[in-house]
PDB file of C-alpha atoms in Angstrom:
ATOM      1  CA  MET T   1       0.044  -0.203   0.007  1.00  0.00           C
ATOM      2  CA  GLY T   2       2.874   2.378   0.435  1.00  0.00           C
ATOM      3  CA  LYS T   3       3.934   4.842   2.878  1.00  0.00           C
ATOM      4  CA  THR T   4       0.807   5.305   5.302  1.00  0.00           C
ATOM      5  CA  HIS T   5       0.286   7.551   8.342  1.00  0.00           C
ATOM      6  CA  SER T   6      -0.768   7.080  11.773  1.00  0.00           C
ATOM      7  CA  GLY T   7      -4.458   8.587  13.109  1.00  0.00           C
ATOM      8  CA  ILE T   8      -7.550   7.327  13.240  1.00  0.00           C
ATOM      9  CA  CYS T   9      -9.305   6.223   9.988  1.00  0.00           C
ATOM     10  CA  CYS T  10     -13.026   8.003   9.198  1.00  0.00           C
ATOM     11  CA  VAL T  11     -15.198   5.621   8.937  1.00  0.00           C
ATOM     12  CA  CYS T  12     -14.344   3.034  11.467  1.00  0.00           C
ATOM     13  CA  GLY T  13     -12.762   4.798  13.552  1.00  0.00           C
ATOM     14  CA  LYS T  14      -9.487   2.878  14.162  1.00  0.00           C
ATOM     15  CA  ARG T  15      -6.668   3.992  14.972  1.00  0.00           C
ATOM     16  CA  GLY T  16      -3.651   2.805  13.086  1.00  0.00           C
ATOM     17  CA  ASN T  17      -1.585   2.840  10.395  1.00  0.00           C
ATOM     18  CA  LEU T  18      -3.850   5.280   7.295  1.00  0.00           C
ATOM     19  CA  THR T  19      -3.383   4.967   3.512  1.00  0.00           C
ATOM     20  CA  PHE T  20      -4.148   7.714   0.955  1.00  0.00           C
ATOM     21  CA  GLU T  21      -8.140   7.117  -0.278  1.00  0.00           C
ATOM     22  CA  HIS T  22      -8.087   9.190  -4.068  1.00  0.00           C
ATOM     23  CA  ILE T  23     -10.567  11.367  -4.233  1.00  0.00           C
ATOM     24  CA  PRO T  24     -12.041  10.856  -6.733  1.00  0.00           C
ATOM     25  CA  PRO T  25     -10.763   7.092  -7.508  1.00  0.00           C
ATOM     26  CA  GLN T  26      -7.363   7.210  -8.934  1.00  0.00           C
ATOM     27  CA  LYS T  27      -8.792   5.100 -11.997  1.00  0.00           C
ATOM     28  CA  THR T  28     -11.329   8.599 -13.489  1.00  0.00           C
ATOM     29  CA  ASN T  29      -7.321  10.044 -14.606  1.00  0.00           C
ATOM     30  CA  ASN T  30      -6.509  11.532 -10.506  1.00  0.00           C
ATOM     31  CA  THR T  31      -3.037  10.886 -10.544  1.00  0.00           C
ATOM     32  CA  HIS T  32      -1.711  13.821 -10.623  1.00  0.00           C
ATOM     33  CA  GLN T  33      -0.375  16.739  -8.490  1.00  0.00           C
ATOM     34  CA  THR T  34      -3.628  19.157  -7.308  1.00  0.00           C
ATOM     35  CA  LYS T  35      -3.401  22.981  -6.749  1.00  0.00           C
ATOM     36  CA  LYS T  36      -5.101  24.226  -3.618  1.00  0.00           C
ATOM     37  CA  ILE T  37      -6.217  27.566  -3.866  1.00  0.00           C
ATOM     38  CA  LEU T  38      -5.500  29.071  -0.116  1.00  0.00           C
ATOM     39  CA  ASP T  39      -8.430  31.080  -0.394  1.00  0.00           C
ATOM     40  CA  PRO T  40     -11.282  30.230  -2.618  1.00  0.00           C
ATOM     41  CA  ILE T  41     -14.261  32.228  -1.405  1.00  0.00           C
ATOM     42  CA  ALA T  42     -12.138  35.352  -2.500  1.00  0.00           C
ATOM     43  CA  PHE T  43     -10.880  34.230  -5.531  1.00  0.00           C
ATOM     44  CA  PHE T  44     -15.047  33.690  -7.139  1.00  0.00           C
ATOM     45  CA  GLU T  45     -15.595  37.004  -5.610  1.00  0.00           C
ATOM     46  CA  ASP T  46     -12.990  38.471  -7.435  1.00  0.00           C
ATOM     47  CA  LYS T  47     -14.792  40.420 -10.972  1.00  0.00           C
ATOM     48  CA  LYS T  48     -11.902  40.133 -12.537  1.00  0.00           C
ATOM     49  CA  GLU T  49     -12.252  37.346 -16.122  1.00  0.00           C
ATOM     50  CA  PHE T  50     -11.043  34.431 -14.943  1.00  0.00           C
ATOM     51  CA  ASN T  51      -7.888  34.165 -16.936  1.00  0.00           C
ATOM     52  CA  GLU T  52      -6.614  37.411 -14.960  1.00  0.00           C
ATOM     53  CA  LYS T  53      -7.323  36.080 -11.820  1.00  0.00           C
ATOM     54  CA  ILE T  54      -6.263  32.795 -12.012  1.00  0.00           C
ATOM     55  CA  LYS T  55      -2.522  34.197 -12.619  1.00  0.00           C
ATOM     56  CA  GLU T  56      -2.367  35.659  -9.335  1.00  0.00           C
ATOM     57  CA  VAL T  57      -4.343  32.891  -7.279  1.00  0.00           C
ATOM     58  CA  LYS T  58      -1.738  31.980  -4.401  1.00  0.00           C
ATOM     59  CA  PHE T  59      -2.652  28.250  -3.720  1.00  0.00           C
ATOM     60  CA  ASN T  60      -0.482  25.368  -2.436  1.00  0.00           C
ATOM     61  CA  LEU T  61       0.648  22.299  -3.944  1.00  0.00           C
ATOM     62  CA  GLY T  62      -1.390  19.062  -2.938  1.00  0.00           C
ATOM     63  CA  ASN T  63      -0.322  15.752  -2.677  1.00  0.00           C
ATOM     64  CA  GLN T  64       1.702  13.700  -5.858  1.00  0.00           C
ATOM     65  CA  LYS T  65      -0.181  10.866  -5.672  1.00  0.00           C
ATOM     66  CA  GLY T  66      -3.329  13.047  -6.395  1.00  0.00           C
ATOM     67  CA  MET T  67      -6.609  14.491  -5.204  1.00  0.00           C
ATOM     68  CA  GLY T  68      -7.636  13.174  -1.324  1.00  0.00           C
ATOM     69  CA  ASP T  69      -5.390  12.004   2.054  1.00  0.00           C
ATOM     70  CA  TRP T  70      -4.550  10.195   4.350  1.00  0.00           C
ATOM     71  CA  THR T  71      -8.181   8.925   5.853  1.00  0.00           C
ATOM     72  CA  LEU T  72      -8.895   5.619   5.627  1.00  0.00           C
ATOM     73  CA  CYS T  73      -7.304   2.156   7.559  1.00  0.00           C
ATOM     74  CA  SER T  74      -6.029  -0.336   4.235  1.00  0.00           C
ATOM     75  CA  HIS T  75      -9.370  -2.691   5.836  1.00  0.00           C
ATOM     76  CA  CYS T  76     -11.378   0.179   4.814  1.00  0.00           C
ATOM     77  CA  ASN T  77      -9.972   1.987   1.754  1.00  0.00           C
ATOM     78  CA  ASN T  78      -9.728  -2.248   0.123  1.00  0.00           C
ATOM     79  CA  TYR T  79     -13.524  -2.292   0.723  1.00  0.00           C
ATOM     80  CA  PHE T  80     -14.700   0.630  -0.744  1.00  0.00           C
ATOM     81  CA  GLY T  81     -12.130  -0.528  -3.793  1.00  0.00           C
ATOM     82  CA  GLY T  82     -13.719  -3.873  -3.947  1.00  0.00           C
ATOM     83  CA  GLN T  83     -17.308  -3.042  -3.313  1.00  0.00           C
ATOM     84  CA  TYR T  84     -18.583   0.685  -4.553  1.00  0.00           C
ATOM     85  CA  ALA T  85     -15.934   1.633  -6.517  1.00  0.00           C
ATOM     86  CA  ASN T  86     -15.489  -0.016  -9.288  1.00  0.00           C
ATOM     87  CA  GLU T  87     -19.514   0.923  -9.852  1.00  0.00           C
ATOM     88  CA  PHE T  88     -18.599   4.089  -9.598  1.00  0.00           C
ATOM     89  CA  ILE T  89     -15.932   4.403 -12.365  1.00  0.00           C
ATOM     90  CA  PRO T  90     -17.343   3.658 -15.919  1.00  0.00           C
ATOM     91  CA  PHE T  91     -19.965   6.172 -15.592  1.00  0.00           C
ATOM     92  CA  TYR T  92     -17.653   9.532 -13.978  1.00  0.00           C
ATOM     93  CA  ASN T  93     -14.947   8.283 -16.561  1.00  0.00           C
ATOM     94  CA  GLU T  94     -17.488   7.901 -19.221  1.00  0.00           C
ATOM     95  CA  LEU T  95     -19.571  11.522 -18.050  1.00  0.00           C
ATOM     96  CA  ALA T  96     -15.675  12.958 -18.871  1.00  0.00           C
ATOM     97  CA  ASP T  97     -15.529  12.656 -22.240  1.00  0.00           C
ATOM     98  CA  PHE T  98     -18.633  13.312 -22.969  1.00  0.00           C
ATOM     99  CA  PHE T  99     -18.376  17.008 -21.465  1.00  0.00           C
ATOM    100  CA  LYS T 100     -14.879  16.890 -22.307  1.00  0.00           C
ATOM    101  CA  ARG T 101     -16.343  16.333 -26.356  1.00  0.00           C
ATOM    102  CA  ASN T 102     -19.206  18.666 -25.493  1.00  0.00           C
ATOM    103  CA  TYR T 103     -17.918  21.508 -23.544  1.00  0.00           C
ATOM    104  CA  TYR T 104     -18.049  24.068 -26.279  1.00  0.00           C
ATOM    105  CA  GLU T 105     -21.687  23.221 -26.624  1.00  0.00           C
ATOM    106  CA  ILE T 106     -23.070  23.309 -23.118  1.00  0.00           C
ATOM    107  CA  ILE T 107     -21.385  26.433 -22.458  1.00  0.00           C
ATOM    108  CA  ASN T 108     -22.601  28.232 -25.651  1.00  0.00           C
ATOM    109  CA  ARG T 109     -26.482  26.760 -24.102  1.00  0.00           C
ATOM    110  CA  SER T 110     -25.981  27.495 -20.293  1.00  0.00           C
ATOM    111  CA  ASN T 111     -27.564  30.043 -18.859  1.00  0.00           C
ATOM    112  CA  ALA T 112     -26.619  31.846 -15.447  1.00  0.00           C
ATOM    113  CA  GLY T 113     -23.706  29.346 -15.460  1.00  0.00           C
ATOM    114  CA  TYR T 114     -25.298  26.087 -15.856  1.00  0.00           C
ATOM    115  CA  LEU T 115     -26.926  24.479 -17.859  1.00  0.00           C
ATOM    116  CA  ASP T 116     -29.472  21.158 -16.582  1.00  0.00           C
ATOM    117  CA  ILE T 117     -28.783  18.365 -18.887  1.00  0.00           C
ATOM    118  CA  ASN T 118     -30.628  14.958 -19.139  1.00  0.00           C
ATOM    119  CA  ILE T 119     -28.333  11.757 -18.260  1.00  0.00           C
ATOM    120  CA  GLN T 120     -29.317   8.148 -19.215  1.00  0.00           C
ATOM    121  CA  ALA T 121     -27.403   5.876 -17.232  1.00  0.00           C
ATOM    122  CA  ASN T 122     -26.395   2.243 -16.930  1.00  0.00           C
ATOM    123  CA  ILE T 123     -24.815   1.239 -13.620  1.00  0.00           C
ATOM    124  CA  ASN T 124     -25.748  -0.006 -10.034  1.00  0.00           C
ATOM    125  CA  PHE T 125     -27.100   3.225  -9.065  1.00  0.00           C
ATOM    126  CA  PHE T 126     -27.264   1.685  -5.602  1.00  0.00           C
ATOM    127  CA  ARG T 127     -23.023   1.080  -4.759  1.00  0.00           C
ATOM    128  CA  PHE T 128     -22.471   4.623  -7.049  1.00  0.00           C
ATOM    129  CA  GLN T 129     -24.412   6.255  -4.019  1.00  0.00           C
ATOM    130  CA  LYS T 130     -22.042   4.153  -1.334  1.00  0.00           C
ATOM    131  CA  GLN T 131     -18.982   5.232  -3.111  1.00  0.00           C
ATOM    132  CA  VAL T 132     -20.247   8.792  -2.669  1.00  0.00           C
ATOM    133  CA  VAL T 133     -20.762   8.407   0.646  1.00  0.00           C
ATOM    134  CA  SER T 134     -17.502   7.372   1.464  1.00  0.00           C
ATOM    135  CA  MET T 135     -15.546   9.665   0.124  1.00  0.00           C
ATOM    136  CA  LEU T 136     -18.410  12.513   1.358  1.00  0.00           C
ATOM    137  CA  MET T 137     -16.228  10.558   5.344  1.00  0.00           C
ATOM    138  CA  SER T 138     -13.087  11.390   4.367  1.00  0.00           C
ATOM    139  CA  THR T 139     -13.593  14.917   2.945  1.00  0.00           C
ATOM    140  CA  SER T 140     -15.467  15.524   6.068  1.00  0.00           C
ATOM    141  CA  ASN T 141     -12.317  14.153   8.752  1.00  0.00           C
ATOM    142  CA  GLY T 142     -14.445  11.695   9.833  1.00  0.00           C
ATOM    143  CA  VAL T 143     -16.901  13.762  12.370  1.00  0.00           C
ATOM    144  CA  TYR T 144     -19.921  11.764  10.374  1.00  0.00           C
ATOM    145  CA  LYS T 145     -18.401   8.361  11.010  1.00  0.00           C
ATOM    146  CA  ASP T 146     -20.993   7.743  13.917  1.00  0.00           C
ATOM    147  CA  TYR T 147     -23.808   7.771  11.283  1.00  0.00           C
ATOM    148  CA  PHE T 148     -22.313   5.873   8.476  1.00  0.00           C
ATOM    149  CA  LYS T 149     -19.545   3.205   9.646  1.00  0.00           C
ATOM    150  CA  ASP T 150     -22.320   0.463   9.058  1.00  0.00           C
ATOM    151  CA  TYR T 151     -24.415   1.695   6.103  1.00  0.00           C
ATOM    152  CA  LEU T 152     -20.774   1.746   4.646  1.00  0.00           C
ATOM    153  CA  LEU T 153     -18.554  -1.527   6.039  1.00  0.00           C
ATOM    154  CA  ASP T 154     -21.658  -3.365   5.242  1.00  0.00           C
ATOM    155  CA  ALA T 155     -22.530  -3.863   1.342  1.00  0.00           C
ATOM    156  CA  LYS T 156     -26.202  -5.035   1.242  1.00  0.00           C
ATOM    157  CA  ASN T 157     -26.928  -2.329   4.291  1.00  0.00           C
ATOM    158  CA  THR T 158     -30.061   0.162   3.315  1.00  0.00           C
ATOM    159  CA  ASN T 159     -29.821   2.041   6.588  1.00  0.00           C
ATOM    160  CA  PHE T 160     -28.789   6.003   5.191  1.00  0.00           C
ATOM    161  CA  PRO T 161     -30.642   8.034   7.894  1.00  0.00           C
ATOM    162  CA  THR T 162     -31.675  10.223   6.046  1.00  0.00           C
ATOM    163  CA  LYS T 163     -33.267  12.305   8.975  1.00  0.00           C
ATOM    164  CA  LYS T 164     -30.022  13.731   9.199  1.00  0.00           C
ATOM    165  CA  PHE T 165     -28.604  13.806   6.192  1.00  0.00           C
ATOM    166  CA  LYS T 166     -29.076  14.287   1.726  1.00  0.00           C
ATOM    167  CA  ILE T 167     -26.748  14.395  -1.291  1.00  0.00           C
ATOM    168  CA  ILE T 168     -26.264  16.248  -3.857  1.00  0.00           C
ATOM    169  CA  MET T 169     -24.781  15.197  -7.081  1.00  0.00           C
ATOM    170  CA  ASN T 170     -24.132  17.925  -9.502  1.00  0.00           C
ATOM    171  CA  GLY T 171     -22.143  18.381 -13.015  1.00  0.00           C
ATOM    172  CA  TYR T 172     -18.609  20.792 -13.162  1.00  0.00           C
ATOM    173  CA  LEU T 173     -17.071  21.547 -16.768  1.00  0.00           C
ATOM    174  CA  ASP T 174     -14.318  23.133 -15.526  1.00  0.00           C
ATOM    175  CA  PHE T 175     -11.521  20.420 -16.277  1.00  0.00           C
ATOM    176  CA  ASN T 176      -8.441  23.138 -16.141  1.00  0.00           C
ATOM    177  CA  VAL T 177      -8.201  24.505 -12.679  1.00  0.00           C
ATOM    178  CA  PHE T 178      -8.558  23.126  -9.324  1.00  0.00           C
ATOM    179  CA  LYS T 179     -10.642  20.956  -7.249  1.00  0.00           C
ATOM    180  CA  MET T 180     -12.819  22.131  -3.725  1.00  0.00           C
ATOM    181  CA  ASN T 181     -13.342  19.226  -1.019  1.00  0.00           C
ATOM    182  CA  GLY T 182     -13.714  20.083   2.344  1.00  0.00           C
ATOM    183  CA  GLN T 183     -15.710  20.908   5.104  1.00  0.00           C
ATOM    184  CA  ILE T 184     -18.688  22.766   4.920  1.00  0.00           C
ATOM    185  CA  ILE T 185     -18.714  25.660   8.131  1.00  0.00           C
ATOM    186  CA  GLY T 186     -21.976  27.444   9.207  1.00  0.00           C
ATOM    187  CA  ALA T 187     -22.964  29.542  11.731  1.00  0.00           C
ATOM    188  CA  ASN T 188     -24.926  28.479  14.874  1.00  0.00           C
ATOM    189  CA  LEU T 189     -27.150  30.441  17.501  1.00  0.00           C
ATOM    190  CA  SER T 190     -25.022  31.493  19.392  1.00  0.00           C
ATOM    191  CA  GLY T 191     -22.661  33.593  16.908  1.00  0.00           C
ATOM    192  CA  GLY T 192     -19.947  30.812  16.519  1.00  0.00           C
ATOM    193  CA  SER T 193     -19.542  27.803  13.582  1.00  0.00           C
ATOM    194  CA  GLU T 194     -19.874  24.023  12.967  1.00  0.00           C
ATOM    195  CA  ILE T 195     -19.696  21.990  10.450  1.00  0.00           C
ATOM    196  CA  VAL T 196     -22.913  21.503   8.440  1.00  0.00           C
ATOM    197  CA  GLY T 197     -21.682  19.227   5.514  1.00  0.00           C
ATOM    198  CA  SER T 198     -19.253  18.221   2.774  1.00  0.00           C
ATOM    199  CA  GLU T 199     -18.709  18.709  -0.165  1.00  0.00           C
ATOM    200  CA  ILE T 200     -16.114  17.706  -3.665  1.00  0.00           C
ATOM    201  CA  GLN T 201     -15.911  19.573  -6.803  1.00  0.00           C
ATOM    202  CA  VAL T 202     -13.513  18.414  -9.458  1.00  0.00           C
ATOM    203  CA  PHE T 203     -15.156  17.708 -13.286  1.00  0.00           C
ATOM    204  CA  PRO T 204     -17.240  16.189 -14.132  1.00  0.00           C
ATOM    205  CA  LEU T 205     -19.349  16.045 -10.569  1.00  0.00           C
ATOM    206  CA  GLY T 206     -19.341  17.503  -7.553  1.00  0.00           C
ATOM    207  CA  PHE T 207     -21.132  15.806  -4.693  1.00  0.00           C
ATOM    208  CA  THR T 208     -22.426  17.421  -1.328  1.00  0.00           C
ATOM    209  CA  LEU T 209     -22.917  16.048   1.813  1.00  0.00           C
ATOM    210  CA  VAL T 210     -25.845  18.349   4.039  1.00  0.00           C
ATOM    211  CA  GLU T 211     -26.514  17.798   7.466  1.00  0.00           C
ATOM    212  CA  LEU T 212     -30.157  18.537   8.053  1.00  0.00           C
ATOM    213  CA  ASN T 213     -30.030  20.775  11.029  1.00  0.00           C
ATOM    214  CA  GLY T 214     -33.419  21.738  11.276  1.00  0.00           C
ATOM    215  CA  SER T 215     -33.976  25.114   8.517  1.00  0.00           C
ATOM    216  CA  GLU T 216     -36.940  23.555   6.108  1.00  0.00           C
ATOM    217  CA  LYS T 217     -34.504  25.675   3.640  1.00  0.00           C
ATOM    218  CA  GLU T 218     -32.047  22.795   3.927  1.00  0.00           C
ATOM    219  CA  LYS T 219     -34.850  20.351   2.862  1.00  0.00           C
ATOM    220  CA  ASN T 220     -35.543  22.377   0.246  1.00  0.00           C
ATOM    221  CA  ILE T 221     -32.676  22.308  -1.365  1.00  0.00           C
ATOM    222  CA  ASN T 222     -33.274  21.733  -4.972  1.00  0.00           C
ATOM    223  CA  SER T 223     -30.423  23.115  -7.055  1.00  0.00           C
ATOM    224  CA  GLY T 224     -28.692  19.600  -7.702  1.00  0.00           C
ATOM    225  CA  LEU T 225     -29.603  16.182  -8.283  1.00  0.00           C
ATOM    226  CA  ASP T 226     -30.701  15.093  -5.089  1.00  0.00           C
ATOM    227  CA  ILE T 227     -29.341  11.102  -5.137  1.00  0.00           C
ATOM    228  CA  THR T 228     -30.268  10.482  -1.289  1.00  0.00           C
ATOM    229  CA  ASN T 229     -32.780   7.687  -1.944  1.00  0.00           C
ATOM    230  CA  TRP T 230     -30.503   5.834  -4.282  1.00  0.00           C
ATOM    231  CA  PHE T 231     -30.286   3.590  -1.167  1.00  0.00           C
ATOM    232  CA  ASN T 232     -33.522   2.363  -2.560  1.00  0.00           C
ATOM    233  CA  GLU T 233     -32.617   1.090  -5.277  1.00  0.00           C
ATOM    234  CA  LYS T 234     -32.014  -2.433  -6.399  1.00  0.00           C
ATOM    235  CA  ASP T 235     -28.278  -4.058  -5.821  1.00  0.00           C
ATOM    236  CA  CYS T 236     -27.555  -4.221  -9.824  1.00  0.00           C
ATOM    237  CA  GLN T 237     -26.831  -2.500 -13.041  1.00  0.00           C
ATOM    238  CA  GLN T 238     -30.208  -1.239 -14.062  1.00  0.00           C
ATOM    239  CA  LYS T 239     -31.326   2.284 -16.624  1.00  0.00           C
ATOM    240  CA  LYS T 240     -32.336   5.341 -14.860  1.00  0.00           C
ATOM    241  CA  GLU T 241     -32.625   9.007 -16.671  1.00  0.00           C
ATOM    242  CA  PHE T 242     -32.399  11.748 -15.061  1.00  0.00           C
ATOM    243  CA  SER T 243     -31.039  15.727 -15.536  1.00  0.00           C
ATOM    244  CA  LEU T 244     -28.166  16.369 -14.326  1.00  0.00           C
ATOM    245  CA  ARG T 245     -27.113  20.637 -13.393  1.00  0.00           C
ATOM    246  CA  THR T 246     -23.497  21.264 -14.586  1.00  0.00           C
ATOM    247  CA  TYR T 247     -22.080  24.111 -13.999  1.00  0.00           C
ATOM    248  CA  THR T 248     -18.972  26.071 -16.036  1.00  0.00           C
ATOM    249  CA  LYS T 249     -17.118  26.728 -13.650  1.00  0.00           C
ATOM    250  CA  SER T 250     -15.912  25.419  -9.524  1.00  0.00           C
ATOM    251  CA  GLN T 251     -17.094  28.087  -7.042  1.00  0.00           C
ATOM    252  CA  PRO T 252     -18.088  27.596  -4.264  1.00  0.00           C
ATOM    253  CA  PHE T 253     -20.624  26.468  -2.770  1.00  0.00           C
ATOM    254  CA  PRO T 254     -23.760  26.693  -4.744  1.00  0.00           C
ATOM    255  CA  TYR T 255     -26.514  26.925  -2.097  1.00  0.00           C
ATOM    256  CA  TYR T 256     -27.183  29.017   0.421  1.00  0.00           C
ATOM    257  CA  ILE T 257     -25.872  27.119   3.573  1.00  0.00           C
ATOM    258  CA  SER T 258     -22.453  28.237   4.375  1.00  0.00           C
ATOM    259  CA  GLY T 259     -24.268  30.882   6.418  1.00  0.00           C
ATOM    260  CA  VAL T 260     -27.433  28.814   7.773  1.00  0.00           C
ATOM    261  CA  ILE T 261     -28.849  29.534  11.134  1.00  0.00           C
ATOM    262  CA  PRO T 262     -30.736  26.414  12.247  1.00  0.00           C
ATOM    263  CA  THR T 263     -33.840  26.454  14.022  1.00  0.00           C
ATOM    264  CA  PRO T 264     -34.824  26.216  17.609  1.00  0.00           C
TER     265      PRO T 264
END
């Protein structure tokens, strides 16, 4: 497995050597060193043309292995790779090829920075969603592992905590810039801040785990495809059509949630 770091696994919670978790999986061409923008909010609030502000942006170089981090024990890493990743990779790569072939057409048809695209997929949606959840556990640094440990470590488990979380999926067209993943921070009633979700944004797909803290706005988020209920799909390959909201450029979390104040 190569070099390991000591720490607590973001899914099972065991302390020991951690392996490098590629986010998304390595076979999605996630093999190159990445750049991480130091202040992504300021970057996107800058009104300059993209080609100009990208020249001035400050960033840190990421791991040479690709996007990801040392987050999982070898058991969890191997289990997810064998049970879920192989159901995730083909669709992810096919969508990337589709976006590259149709890049200019999507740009020309987009309005307000996005386009809703009708997608036909033939995949195991149940296991695809589980791969997404496993990646979001890593980007959230394990803060939600107690809710999802059993769900992820039993490939047949369908007990997704729907009263506590939802998952939104979006397309991202910009394959020339960078990825952004990590925790989403929101305000609380005491005037402090708290983690209210986790997010992955990278060409061609991004995923957001939204923690339902009591606000009706969280429940009603519809600026993307809600894939929460894919845990109810049959554990087999099947055909499905859906509309995928695809943003022309990566961006900060595209919803109001970063400033949410939960209701009492």
